[in-house]
PDB file of C-alpha atoms in Angstrom:
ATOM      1  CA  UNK A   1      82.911  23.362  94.577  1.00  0.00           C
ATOM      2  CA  UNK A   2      80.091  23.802  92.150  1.00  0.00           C
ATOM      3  CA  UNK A   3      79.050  26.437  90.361  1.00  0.00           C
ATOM      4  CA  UNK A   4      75.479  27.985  91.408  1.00  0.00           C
ATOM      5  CA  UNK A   5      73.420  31.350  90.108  1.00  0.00           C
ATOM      6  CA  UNK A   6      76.609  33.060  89.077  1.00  0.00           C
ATOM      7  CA  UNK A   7      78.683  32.225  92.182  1.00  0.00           C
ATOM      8  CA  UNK A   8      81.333  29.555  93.274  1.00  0.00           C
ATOM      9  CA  UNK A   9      79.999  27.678  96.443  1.00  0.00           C
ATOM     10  CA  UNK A  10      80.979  24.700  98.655  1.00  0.00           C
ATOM     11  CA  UNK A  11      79.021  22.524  98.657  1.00  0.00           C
ATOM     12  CA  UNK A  12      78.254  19.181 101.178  1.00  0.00           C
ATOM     13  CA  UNK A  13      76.318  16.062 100.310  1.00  0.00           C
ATOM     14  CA  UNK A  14      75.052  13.274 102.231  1.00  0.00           C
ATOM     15  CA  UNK A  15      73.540  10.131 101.250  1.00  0.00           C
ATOM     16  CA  UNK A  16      71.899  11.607  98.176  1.00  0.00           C
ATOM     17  CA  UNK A  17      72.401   8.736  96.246  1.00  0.00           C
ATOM     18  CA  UNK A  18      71.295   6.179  98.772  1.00  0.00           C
ATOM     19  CA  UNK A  19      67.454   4.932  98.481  1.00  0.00           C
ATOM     20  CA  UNK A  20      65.114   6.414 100.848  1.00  0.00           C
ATOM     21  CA  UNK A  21      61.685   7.006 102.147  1.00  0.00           C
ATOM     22  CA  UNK A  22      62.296  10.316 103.547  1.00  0.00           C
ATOM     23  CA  UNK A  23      63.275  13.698 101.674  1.00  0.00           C
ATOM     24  CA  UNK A  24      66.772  15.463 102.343  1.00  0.00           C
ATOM     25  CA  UNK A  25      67.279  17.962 104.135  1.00  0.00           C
ATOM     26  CA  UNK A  26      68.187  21.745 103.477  1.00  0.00           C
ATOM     27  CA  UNK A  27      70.292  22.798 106.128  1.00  0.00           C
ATOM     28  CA  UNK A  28      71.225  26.774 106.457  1.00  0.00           C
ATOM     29  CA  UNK A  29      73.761  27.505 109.060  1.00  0.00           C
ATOM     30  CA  UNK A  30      74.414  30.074 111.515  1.00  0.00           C
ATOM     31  CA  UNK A  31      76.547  33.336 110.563  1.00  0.00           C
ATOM     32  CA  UNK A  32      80.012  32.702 109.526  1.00  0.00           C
ATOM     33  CA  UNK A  33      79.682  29.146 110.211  1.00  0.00           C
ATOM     34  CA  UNK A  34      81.112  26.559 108.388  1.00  0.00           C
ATOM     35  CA  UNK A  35      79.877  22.962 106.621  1.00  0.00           C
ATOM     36  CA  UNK A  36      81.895  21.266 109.370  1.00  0.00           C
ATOM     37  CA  UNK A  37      80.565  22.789 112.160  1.00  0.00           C
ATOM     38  CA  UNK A  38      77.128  21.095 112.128  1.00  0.00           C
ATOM     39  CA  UNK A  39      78.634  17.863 110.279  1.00  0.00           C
ATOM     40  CA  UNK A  40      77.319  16.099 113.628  1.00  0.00           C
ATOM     41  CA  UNK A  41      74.342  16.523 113.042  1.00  0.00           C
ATOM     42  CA  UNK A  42      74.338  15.613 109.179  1.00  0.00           C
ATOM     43  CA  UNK A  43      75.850  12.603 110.322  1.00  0.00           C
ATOM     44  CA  UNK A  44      73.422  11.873 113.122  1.00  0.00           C
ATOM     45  CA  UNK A  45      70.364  11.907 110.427  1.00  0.00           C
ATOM     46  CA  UNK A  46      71.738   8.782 108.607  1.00  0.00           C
ATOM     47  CA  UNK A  47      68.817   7.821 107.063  1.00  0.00           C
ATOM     48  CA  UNK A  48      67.987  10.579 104.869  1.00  0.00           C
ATOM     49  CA  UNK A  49      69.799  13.101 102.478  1.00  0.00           C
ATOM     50  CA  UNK A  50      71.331  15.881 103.506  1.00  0.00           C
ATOM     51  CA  UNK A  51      72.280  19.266 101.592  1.00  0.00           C
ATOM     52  CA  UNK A  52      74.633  22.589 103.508  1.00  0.00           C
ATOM     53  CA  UNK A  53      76.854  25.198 101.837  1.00  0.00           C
ATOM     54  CA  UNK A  54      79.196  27.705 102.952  1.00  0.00           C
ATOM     55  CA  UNK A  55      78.036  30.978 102.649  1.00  0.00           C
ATOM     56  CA  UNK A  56      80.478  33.186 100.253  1.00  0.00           C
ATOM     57  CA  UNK A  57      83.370  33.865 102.355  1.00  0.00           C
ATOM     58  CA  UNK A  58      82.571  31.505 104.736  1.00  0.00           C
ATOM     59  CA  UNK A  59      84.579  28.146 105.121  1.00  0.00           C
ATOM     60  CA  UNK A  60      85.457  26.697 101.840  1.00  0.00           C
ATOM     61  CA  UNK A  61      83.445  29.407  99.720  1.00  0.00           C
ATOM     62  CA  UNK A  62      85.264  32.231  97.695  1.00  0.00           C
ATOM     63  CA  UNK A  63      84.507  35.589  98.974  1.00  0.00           C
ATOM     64  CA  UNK A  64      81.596  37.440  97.416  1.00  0.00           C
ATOM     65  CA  UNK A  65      82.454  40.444  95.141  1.00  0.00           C
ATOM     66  CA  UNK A  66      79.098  42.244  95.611  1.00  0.00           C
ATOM     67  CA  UNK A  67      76.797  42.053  98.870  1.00  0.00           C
ATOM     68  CA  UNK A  68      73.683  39.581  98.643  1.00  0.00           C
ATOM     69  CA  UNK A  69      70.696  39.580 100.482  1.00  0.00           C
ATOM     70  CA  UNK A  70      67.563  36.827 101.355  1.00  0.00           C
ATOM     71  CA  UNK A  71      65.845  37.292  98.057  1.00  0.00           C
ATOM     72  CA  UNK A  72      69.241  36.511  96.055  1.00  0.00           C
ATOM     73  CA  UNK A  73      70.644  34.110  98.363  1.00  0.00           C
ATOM     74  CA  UNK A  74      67.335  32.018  98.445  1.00  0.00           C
ATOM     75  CA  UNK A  75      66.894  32.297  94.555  1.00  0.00           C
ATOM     76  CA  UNK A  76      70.990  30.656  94.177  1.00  0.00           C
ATOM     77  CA  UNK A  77      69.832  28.146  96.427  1.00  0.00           C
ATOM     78  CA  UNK A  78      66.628  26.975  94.651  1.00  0.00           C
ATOM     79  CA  UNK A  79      69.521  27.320  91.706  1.00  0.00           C
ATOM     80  CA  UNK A  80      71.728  24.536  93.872  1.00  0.00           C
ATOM     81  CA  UNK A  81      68.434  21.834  94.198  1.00  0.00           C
ATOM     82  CA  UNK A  82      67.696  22.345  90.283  1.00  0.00           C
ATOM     83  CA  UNK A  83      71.492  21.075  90.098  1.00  0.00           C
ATOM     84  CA  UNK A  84      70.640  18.266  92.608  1.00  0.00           C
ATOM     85  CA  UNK A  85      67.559  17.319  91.067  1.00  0.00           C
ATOM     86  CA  UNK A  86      65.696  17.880  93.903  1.00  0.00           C
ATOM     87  CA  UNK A  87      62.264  19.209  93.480  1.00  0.00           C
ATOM     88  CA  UNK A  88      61.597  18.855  97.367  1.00  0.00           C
ATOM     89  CA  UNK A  89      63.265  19.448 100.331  1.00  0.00           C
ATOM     90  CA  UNK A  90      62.257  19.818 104.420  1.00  0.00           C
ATOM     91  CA  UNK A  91      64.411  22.921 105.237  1.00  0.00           C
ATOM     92  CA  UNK A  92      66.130  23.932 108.400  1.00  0.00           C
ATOM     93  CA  UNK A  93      68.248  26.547 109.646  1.00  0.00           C
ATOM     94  CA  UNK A  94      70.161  27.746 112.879  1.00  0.00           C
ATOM     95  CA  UNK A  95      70.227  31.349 114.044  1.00  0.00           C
ATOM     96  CA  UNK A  96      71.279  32.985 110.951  1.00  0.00           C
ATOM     97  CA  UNK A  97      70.315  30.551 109.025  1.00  0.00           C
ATOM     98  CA  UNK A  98      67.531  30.157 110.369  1.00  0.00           C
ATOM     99  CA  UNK A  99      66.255  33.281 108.910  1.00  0.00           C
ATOM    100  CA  UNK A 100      67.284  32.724 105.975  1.00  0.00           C
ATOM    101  CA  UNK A 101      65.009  29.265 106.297  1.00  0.00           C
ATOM    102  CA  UNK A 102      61.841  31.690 107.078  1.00  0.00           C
ATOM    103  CA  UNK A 103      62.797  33.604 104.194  1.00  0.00           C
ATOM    104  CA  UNK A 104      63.297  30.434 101.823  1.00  0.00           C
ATOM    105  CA  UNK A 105      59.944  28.496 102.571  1.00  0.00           C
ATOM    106  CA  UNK A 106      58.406  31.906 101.967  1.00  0.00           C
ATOM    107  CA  UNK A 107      59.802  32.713  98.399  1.00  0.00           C
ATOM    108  CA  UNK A 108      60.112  29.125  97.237  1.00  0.00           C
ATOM    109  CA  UNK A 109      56.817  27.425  99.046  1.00  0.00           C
ATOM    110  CA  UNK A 110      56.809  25.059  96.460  1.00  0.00           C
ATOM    111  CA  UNK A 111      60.031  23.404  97.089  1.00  0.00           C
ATOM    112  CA  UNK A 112      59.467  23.390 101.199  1.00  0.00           C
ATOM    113  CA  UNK A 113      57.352  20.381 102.952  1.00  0.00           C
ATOM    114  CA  UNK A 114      58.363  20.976 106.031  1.00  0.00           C
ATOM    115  CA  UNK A 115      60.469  23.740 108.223  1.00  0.00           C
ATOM    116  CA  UNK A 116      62.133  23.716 111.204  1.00  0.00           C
ATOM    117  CA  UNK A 117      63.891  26.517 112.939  1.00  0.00           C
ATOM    118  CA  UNK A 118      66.877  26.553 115.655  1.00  0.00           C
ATOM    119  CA  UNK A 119      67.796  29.452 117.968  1.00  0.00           C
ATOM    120  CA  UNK A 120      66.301  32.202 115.342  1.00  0.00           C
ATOM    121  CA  UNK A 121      64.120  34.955 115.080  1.00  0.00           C
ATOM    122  CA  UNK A 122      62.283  37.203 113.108  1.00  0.00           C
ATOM    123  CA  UNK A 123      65.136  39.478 111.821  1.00  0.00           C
ATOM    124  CA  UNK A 124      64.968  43.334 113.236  1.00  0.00           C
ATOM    125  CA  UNK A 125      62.091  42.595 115.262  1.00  0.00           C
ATOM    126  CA  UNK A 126      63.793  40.258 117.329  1.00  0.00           C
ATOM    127  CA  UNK A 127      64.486  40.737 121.210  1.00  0.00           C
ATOM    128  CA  UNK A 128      68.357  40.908 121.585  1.00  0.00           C
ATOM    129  CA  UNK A 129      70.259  39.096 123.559  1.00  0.00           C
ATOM    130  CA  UNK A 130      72.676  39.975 126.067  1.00  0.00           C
ATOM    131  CA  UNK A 131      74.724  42.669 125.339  1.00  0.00           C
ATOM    132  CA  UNK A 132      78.344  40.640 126.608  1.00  0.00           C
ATOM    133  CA  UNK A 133      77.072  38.208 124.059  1.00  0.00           C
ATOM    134  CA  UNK A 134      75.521  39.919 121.161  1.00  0.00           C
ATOM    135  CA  UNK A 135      78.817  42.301 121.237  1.00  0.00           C
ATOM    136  CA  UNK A 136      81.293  39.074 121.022  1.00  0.00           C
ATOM    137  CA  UNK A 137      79.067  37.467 117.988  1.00  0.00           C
ATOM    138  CA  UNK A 138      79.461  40.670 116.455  1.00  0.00           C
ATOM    139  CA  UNK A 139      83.566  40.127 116.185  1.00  0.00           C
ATOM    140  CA  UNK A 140      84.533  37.838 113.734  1.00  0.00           C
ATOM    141  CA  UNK A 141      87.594  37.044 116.010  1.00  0.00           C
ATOM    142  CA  UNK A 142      85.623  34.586 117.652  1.00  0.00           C
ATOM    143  CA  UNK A 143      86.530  32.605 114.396  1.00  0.00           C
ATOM    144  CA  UNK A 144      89.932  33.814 114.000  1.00  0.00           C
ATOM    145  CA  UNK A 145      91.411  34.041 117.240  1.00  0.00           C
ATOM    146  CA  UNK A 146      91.470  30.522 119.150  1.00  0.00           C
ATOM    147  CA  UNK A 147      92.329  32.277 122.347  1.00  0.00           C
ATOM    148  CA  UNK A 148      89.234  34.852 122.085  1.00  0.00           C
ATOM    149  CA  UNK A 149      86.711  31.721 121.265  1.00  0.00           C
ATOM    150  CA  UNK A 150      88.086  29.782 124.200  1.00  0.00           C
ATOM    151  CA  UNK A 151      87.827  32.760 126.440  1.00  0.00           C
ATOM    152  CA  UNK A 152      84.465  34.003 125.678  1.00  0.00           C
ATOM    153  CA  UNK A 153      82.714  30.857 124.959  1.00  0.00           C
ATOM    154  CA  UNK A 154      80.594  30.259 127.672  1.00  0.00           C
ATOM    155  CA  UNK A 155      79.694  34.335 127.355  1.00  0.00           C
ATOM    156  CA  UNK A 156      78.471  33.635 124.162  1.00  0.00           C
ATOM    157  CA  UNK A 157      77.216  29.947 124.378  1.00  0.00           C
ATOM    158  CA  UNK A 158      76.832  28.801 127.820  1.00  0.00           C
ATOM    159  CA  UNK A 159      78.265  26.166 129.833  1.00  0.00           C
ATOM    160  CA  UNK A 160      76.483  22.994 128.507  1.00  0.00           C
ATOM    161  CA  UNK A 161      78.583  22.004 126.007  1.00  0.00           C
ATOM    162  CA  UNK A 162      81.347  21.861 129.091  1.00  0.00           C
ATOM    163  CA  UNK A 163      85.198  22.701 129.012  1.00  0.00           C
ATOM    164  CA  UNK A 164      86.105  19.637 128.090  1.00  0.00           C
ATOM    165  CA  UNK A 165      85.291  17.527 124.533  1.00  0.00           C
ATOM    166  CA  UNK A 166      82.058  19.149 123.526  1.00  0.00           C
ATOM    167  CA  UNK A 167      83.836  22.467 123.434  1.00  0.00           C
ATOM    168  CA  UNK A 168      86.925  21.633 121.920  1.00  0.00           C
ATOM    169  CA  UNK A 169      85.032  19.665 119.422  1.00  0.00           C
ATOM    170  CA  UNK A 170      83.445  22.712 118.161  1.00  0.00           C
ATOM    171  CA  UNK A 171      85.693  25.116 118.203  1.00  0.00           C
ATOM    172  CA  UNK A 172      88.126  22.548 116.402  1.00  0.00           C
ATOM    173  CA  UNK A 173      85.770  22.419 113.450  1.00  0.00           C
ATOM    174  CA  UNK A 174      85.646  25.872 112.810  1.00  0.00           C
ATOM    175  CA  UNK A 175      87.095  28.127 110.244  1.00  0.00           C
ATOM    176  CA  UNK A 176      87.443  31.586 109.965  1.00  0.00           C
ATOM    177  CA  UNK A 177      85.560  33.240 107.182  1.00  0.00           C
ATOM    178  CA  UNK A 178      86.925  36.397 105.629  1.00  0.00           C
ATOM    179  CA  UNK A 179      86.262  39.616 106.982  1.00  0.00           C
ATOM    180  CA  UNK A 180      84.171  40.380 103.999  1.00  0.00           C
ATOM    181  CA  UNK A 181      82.467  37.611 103.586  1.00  0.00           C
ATOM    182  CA  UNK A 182      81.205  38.108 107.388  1.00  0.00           C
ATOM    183  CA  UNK A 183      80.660  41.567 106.663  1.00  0.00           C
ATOM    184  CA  UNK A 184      78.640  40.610 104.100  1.00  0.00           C
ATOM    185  CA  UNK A 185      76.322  37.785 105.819  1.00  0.00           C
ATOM    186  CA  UNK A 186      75.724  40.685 108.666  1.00  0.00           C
ATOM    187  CA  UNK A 187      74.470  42.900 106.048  1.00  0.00           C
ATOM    188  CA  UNK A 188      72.444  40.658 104.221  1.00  0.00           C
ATOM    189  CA  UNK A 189      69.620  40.864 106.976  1.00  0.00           C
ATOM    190  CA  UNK A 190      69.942  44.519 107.341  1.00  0.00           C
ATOM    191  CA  UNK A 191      66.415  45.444 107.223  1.00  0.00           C
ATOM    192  CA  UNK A 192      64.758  42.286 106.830  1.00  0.00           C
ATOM    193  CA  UNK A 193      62.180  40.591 108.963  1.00  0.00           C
ATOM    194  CA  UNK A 194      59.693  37.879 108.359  1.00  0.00           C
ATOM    195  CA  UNK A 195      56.833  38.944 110.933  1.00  0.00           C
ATOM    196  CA  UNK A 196      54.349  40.414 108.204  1.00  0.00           C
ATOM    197  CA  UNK A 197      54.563  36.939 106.571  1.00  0.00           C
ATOM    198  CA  UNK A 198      54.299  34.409 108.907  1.00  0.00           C
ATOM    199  CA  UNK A 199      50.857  34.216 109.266  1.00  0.00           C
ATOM    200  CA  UNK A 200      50.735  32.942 105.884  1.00  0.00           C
ATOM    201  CA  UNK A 201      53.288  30.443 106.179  1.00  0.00           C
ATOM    202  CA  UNK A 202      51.194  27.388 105.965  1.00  0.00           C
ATOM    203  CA  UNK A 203      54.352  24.678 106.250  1.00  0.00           C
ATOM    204  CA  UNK A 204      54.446  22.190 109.068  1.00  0.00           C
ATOM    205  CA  UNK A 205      57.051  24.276 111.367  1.00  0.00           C
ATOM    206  CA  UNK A 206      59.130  22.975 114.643  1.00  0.00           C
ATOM    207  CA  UNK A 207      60.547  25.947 116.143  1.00  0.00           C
ATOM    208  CA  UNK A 208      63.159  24.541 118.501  1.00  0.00           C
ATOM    209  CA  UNK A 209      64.892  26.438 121.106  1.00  0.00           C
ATOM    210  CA  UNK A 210      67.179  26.646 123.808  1.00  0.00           C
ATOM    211  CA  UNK A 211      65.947  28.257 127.463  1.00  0.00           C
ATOM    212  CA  UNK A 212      69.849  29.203 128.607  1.00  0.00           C
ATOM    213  CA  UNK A 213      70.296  30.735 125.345  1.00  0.00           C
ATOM    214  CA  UNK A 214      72.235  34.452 125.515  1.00  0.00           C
ATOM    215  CA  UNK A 215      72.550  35.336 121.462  1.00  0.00           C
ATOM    216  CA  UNK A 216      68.819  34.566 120.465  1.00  0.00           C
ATOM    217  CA  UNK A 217      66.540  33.887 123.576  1.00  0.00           C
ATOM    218  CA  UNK A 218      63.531  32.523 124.418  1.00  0.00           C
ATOM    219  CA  UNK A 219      61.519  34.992 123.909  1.00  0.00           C
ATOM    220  CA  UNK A 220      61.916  34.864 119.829  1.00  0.00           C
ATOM    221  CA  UNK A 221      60.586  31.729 119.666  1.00  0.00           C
ATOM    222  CA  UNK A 222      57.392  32.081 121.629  1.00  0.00           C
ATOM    223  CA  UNK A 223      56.646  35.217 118.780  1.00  0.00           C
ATOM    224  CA  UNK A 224      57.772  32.752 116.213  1.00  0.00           C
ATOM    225  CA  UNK A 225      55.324  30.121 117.041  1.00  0.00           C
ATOM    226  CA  UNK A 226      52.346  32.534 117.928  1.00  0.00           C
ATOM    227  CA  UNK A 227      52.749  34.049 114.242  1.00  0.00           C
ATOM    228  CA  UNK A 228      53.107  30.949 111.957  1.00  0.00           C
ATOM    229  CA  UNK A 229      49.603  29.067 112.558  1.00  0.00           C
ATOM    230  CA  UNK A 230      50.543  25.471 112.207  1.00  0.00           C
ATOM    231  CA  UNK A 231      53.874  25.551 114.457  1.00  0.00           C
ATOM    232  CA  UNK A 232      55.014  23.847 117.388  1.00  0.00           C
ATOM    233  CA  UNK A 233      57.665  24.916 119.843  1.00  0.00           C
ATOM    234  CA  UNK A 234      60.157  22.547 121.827  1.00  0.00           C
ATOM    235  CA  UNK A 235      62.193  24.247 124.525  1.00  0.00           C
ATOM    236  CA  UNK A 236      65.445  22.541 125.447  1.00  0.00           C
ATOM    237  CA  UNK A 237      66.212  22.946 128.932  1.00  0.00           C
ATOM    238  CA  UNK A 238      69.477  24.200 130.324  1.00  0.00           C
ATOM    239  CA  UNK A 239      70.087  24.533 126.385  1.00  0.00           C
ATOM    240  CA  UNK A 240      72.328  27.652 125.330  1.00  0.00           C
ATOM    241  CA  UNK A 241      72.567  28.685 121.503  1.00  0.00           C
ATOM    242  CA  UNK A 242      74.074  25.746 120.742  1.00  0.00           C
ATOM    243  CA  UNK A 243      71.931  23.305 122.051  1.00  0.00           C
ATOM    244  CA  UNK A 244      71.988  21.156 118.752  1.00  0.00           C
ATOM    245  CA  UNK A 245      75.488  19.567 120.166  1.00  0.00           C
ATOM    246  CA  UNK A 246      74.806  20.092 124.029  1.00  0.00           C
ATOM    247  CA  UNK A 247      71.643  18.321 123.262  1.00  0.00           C
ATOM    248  CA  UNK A 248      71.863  16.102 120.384  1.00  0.00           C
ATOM    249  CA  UNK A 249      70.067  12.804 121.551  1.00  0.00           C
ATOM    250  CA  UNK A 250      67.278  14.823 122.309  1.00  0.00           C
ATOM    251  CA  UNK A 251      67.446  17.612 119.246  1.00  0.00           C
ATOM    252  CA  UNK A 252      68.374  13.929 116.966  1.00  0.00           C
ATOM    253  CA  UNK A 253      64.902  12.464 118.308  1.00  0.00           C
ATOM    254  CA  UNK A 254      62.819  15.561 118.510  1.00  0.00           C
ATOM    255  CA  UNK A 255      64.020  16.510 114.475  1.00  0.00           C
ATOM    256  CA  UNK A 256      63.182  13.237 113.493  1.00  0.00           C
ATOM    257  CA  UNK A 257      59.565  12.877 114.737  1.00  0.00           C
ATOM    258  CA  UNK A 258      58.636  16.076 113.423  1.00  0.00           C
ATOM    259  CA  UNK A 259      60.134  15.057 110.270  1.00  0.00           C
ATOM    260  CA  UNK A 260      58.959  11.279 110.454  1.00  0.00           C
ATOM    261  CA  UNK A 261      54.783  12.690 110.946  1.00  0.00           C
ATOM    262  CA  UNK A 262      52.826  12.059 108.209  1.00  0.00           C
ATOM    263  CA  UNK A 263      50.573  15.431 107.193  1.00  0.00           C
ATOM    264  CA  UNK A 264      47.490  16.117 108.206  1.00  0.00           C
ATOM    265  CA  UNK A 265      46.108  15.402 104.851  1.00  0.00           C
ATOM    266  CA  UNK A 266      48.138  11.848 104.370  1.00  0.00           C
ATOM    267  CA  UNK A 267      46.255  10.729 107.948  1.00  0.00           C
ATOM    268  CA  UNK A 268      43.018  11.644 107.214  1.00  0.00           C
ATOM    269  CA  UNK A 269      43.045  10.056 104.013  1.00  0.00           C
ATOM    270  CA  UNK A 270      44.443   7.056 106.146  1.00  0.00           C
ATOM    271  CA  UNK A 271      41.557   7.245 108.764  1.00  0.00           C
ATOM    272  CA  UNK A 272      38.900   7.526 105.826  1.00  0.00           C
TER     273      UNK A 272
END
């Protein structure tokens, strides 16, 4: 638990006090998602830092007294790296989060070498998904209610994490956040898009994204990558919204080359 911008959050480390060439990550996660749901992949990354929190109300995090938004939640985050020492970061962020990763790299440039975005869109400009799916994301009883998750998982993921130990994996690492504290992350975006400001995000960006996916499809991406100049998309076949642990090899490899490429800059001065 640490103390950050006026608010108690929980926070997860990983290898920040191990030597190494690359810079840690910034991981922002989905809506009402806790640290140990995308632990995997923190783990998977072994070779460089990593940084997540819970979002107030969510997992370990006391429930937030008054709403927050992107501005406020970015600004208690830059807040969080000043406590880590941690001038620079690459930055990622699924769905939700991965919002609030545009909205991040756009408010604290200076902080962001690289971005890459999972499953996400643009905020209120986005194309919806399917109704059966959006409406079931919508219920926080997905988190609560073991027998509602297990019921409408495939309705709101798909089938390739299969009904057998991808599936129960996740849902096993998942706790409910408060009904507030949801509240609270749903309202946050209320209003907000990043599609006026994309096309002055200069950052390296990997926009990754699943073809199967019924919460956040396609279709978000492709706008995504046409509005941010130097971006590249990677669509994961067969891949619903949580193609990250139906796919991992090939998420694990794909995250690290985009991460592993030296900048433009860096190889030209190498070539000259």
């Amino acid at each position: 638990m640490r103390a950050v911008g006026g608010r108690e959050l929980r926070v997860a480390t990983w290898r920040l006090d191990m030597p190494s060439e690359h810079l840690p990550v910034l991981f922002f996660n989905g809506i009402g998602a806790n640290i140990e749901a995308v632990a995997p992949l923190a783990e998977a990354l072994d070779d460089r830092g990593f940084i997540m929190f819970d979002m107030p109300g969510v997992g370990g995090s006391p429930e937030p007294v008054v709403p927050y938004n992107t501005f406020t939640m970015a600004w208690t985050t830059a807040q969080l790296l000043d406590q880590l020492n941690l001038e620079q970061v690459d930055v990622m962020g699924v769905s939700w989060g991965g919002a609030m990763a545009q909205h991040f790299a756009l408010q604290h440039g200076g902080r962001v070498r690289r971005l890459i975005l999972c499953a996400t869109s643009m905020g209120m400009l986005m194309v919806p998904g399917s109704p059966a799916a959006l409406s079931k994301m919508a219920d926080p009883r997905r988190y609560v209610d073991a027998a509602f998750m297990e019921k409408h998982f495939a309705t709101l993921y798909g089938d390739a994490l299969g009904e057998t130990a991808g599936k129960s994996s996740h849902i096993g690492r998942l706790t409910p956040p408060t009904r507030r504290g949801y509240l609270y992350q749903l309202i946050a975006m209320l209003g907000w898009t990043s599609a006026p400001a994309l096309p002055f995000l200069k950052k390296p960006t990997l926009i990754m994204m699943g073809d199967e996916d019924a919460i956040v499809p396609l279709i978000n991406g492709r706008f995504i990558h046409s509005l941010i100049p130097n971006s590249e998309l990677e669509i994961f076949e067969g891949g619903g919204h949580l193609f990250l642990l139906s796919h991992r090899e090939q998420s694990v490899s794909c995250i690290r080359a985009f991460l592993d490429r030296e900048d433009q800059a860096q190889e030209r001065r190498r070539a000259a």
